């Protein structure tokens, strides 16, 4: 009887000690720190790991949605009025983006790959078919006129051809043609002068089923913070389009994934070949995505601010000293000289003069802000479809604009 009482007493004391130990461990944050340590070790780009398989072939569905601005007053614009546009969309495509030609280097500390992207139209998620017509700027004509403006003979030939062919500064094409390409009569005619000229134009011509070049990524083997960070792109560690070393830097990942254990005070860097530059995002708020906690990061207005607001952006003035206002980026140096300017949709976070320059612009943060929702701890702590869905929710909301006669027209 005495032995039984002693055992009950011992079990009771042990239980109390266990409870106290558990409370101490919870209060001292040991479990989260242990989880964090495990994540830091496990999330590495290495054959056989979940992180590598998800990086190599993202299992969660990825969609790209395109919106176009249909120009409604072309004759008035030619007379000097501001453009009036109506937004049409979305036209939704399922995006498949596997990493291919994967090659581990430097004892597993780096991995080379190309990111091939394929787009499949999703009619049930779109406002209409790819055959819908859009009236917008005649981008091939604008590009050709820009390229040959200092060659009077060719410029006059182009003008004469456009008059004879009744081709103007605006054109109407289907969504599919504008995105993936169509044979342009002017470009075809110019092929006699420049045989190497591509006579097919599309905003994403040759982008379907292709890649933007070879990347070399750090695997995270030496440091978890290096997970998926870009070391080189097409063999280079920096760009050559801009006028300062800082603006030519290739920083961060390619935007498809980030290192685990994200902190709110971090700055997430990423390189976008579409934007021809690196950019960054900062913490904005806590959110929940499909029941999973996440941190929302977004690029601050400084990213696309004019050099007077953010002196670090002076290098994006091309040629040197030719600076645009805040919220827009002249990417002609990396787009074969085409007079293309990038902005957020509806000129969100851009100077008011751009918004007022086009009738139909209604910038709203909820609809036009670029956001990244990412689980703060690490992807390996989430299981099955749940963590696959939150690998990275990236709302890509960058539109293309063209400057014409002092106005800004936004094809999409």
mmCIF file of N, CA and C in Angstrom, residues 44 55 78 80 144 169 183 286 326 403-404:
data_model
loop_
_atom_site.group_PDB
_atom_site.id
_atom_site.type_symbol
_atom_site.label_atom_id
_atom_site.label_comp_id
_atom_site.label_asym_id
_atom_site.label_seq_id
_atom_site.Cartn_x
_atom_site.Cartn_y
_atom_site.Cartn_z
ATOM 1 N N UNK A 44 16.620 22.904 -48.987
ATOM 2 C CA UNK A 44 17.812 23.030 -49.822
ATOM 3 C C UNK A 44 17.477 22.462 -51.194
ATOM 4 N N UNK A 55 10.375 23.298 -56.435
ATOM 5 C CA UNK A 55 11.095 24.331 -57.190
ATOM 6 C C UNK A 55 11.239 23.920 -58.657
ATOM 7 N N UNK A 78 -5.501 61.715 -82.645
ATOM 8 C CA UNK A 78 -4.693 62.287 -83.723
ATOM 9 C C UNK A 78 -4.867 63.795 -83.816
ATOM 10 N N UNK A 80 -5.144 65.620 -81.173
ATOM 11 C CA UNK A 80 -4.536 66.201 -79.980
ATOM 12 C C UNK A 80 -5.278 65.967 -78.693
ATOM 13 N N UNK A 144 9.324 50.975 -85.545
ATOM 14 C CA UNK A 144 10.083 51.215 -86.772
ATOM 15 C C UNK A 144 10.365 52.705 -86.942
ATOM 16 N N UNK A 169 -1.455 54.912 -87.073
ATOM 17 C CA UNK A 169 -0.777 54.763 -85.791
ATOM 18 C C UNK A 169 -1.550 53.879 -84.817
ATOM 19 N N UNK A 183 1.702 38.273 -88.439
ATOM 20 C CA UNK A 183 2.582 38.782 -89.494
ATOM 21 C C UNK A 183 2.200 40.226 -89.800
ATOM 22 N N UNK A 286 -0.174 40.962 -42.164
ATOM 23 C CA UNK A 286 -0.444 39.536 -42.045
ATOM 24 C C UNK A 286 -1.724 39.204 -42.803
ATOM 25 N N UNK A 326 7.669 59.535 -61.727
ATOM 26 C CA UNK A 326 7.554 58.365 -60.854
ATOM 27 C C UNK A 326 6.492 57.412 -61.376
ATOM 28 N N UNK A 403 4.462 55.838 -75.134
ATOM 29 C CA UNK A 403 4.300 57.284 -75.172
ATOM 30 C C UNK A 403 4.045 57.719 -76.611
ATOM 31 N N UNK A 404 3.003 58.515 -76.814
ATOM 32 C CA UNK A 404 2.634 58.943 -78.153
ATOM 33 C C UNK A 404 2.117 60.370 -78.119
#
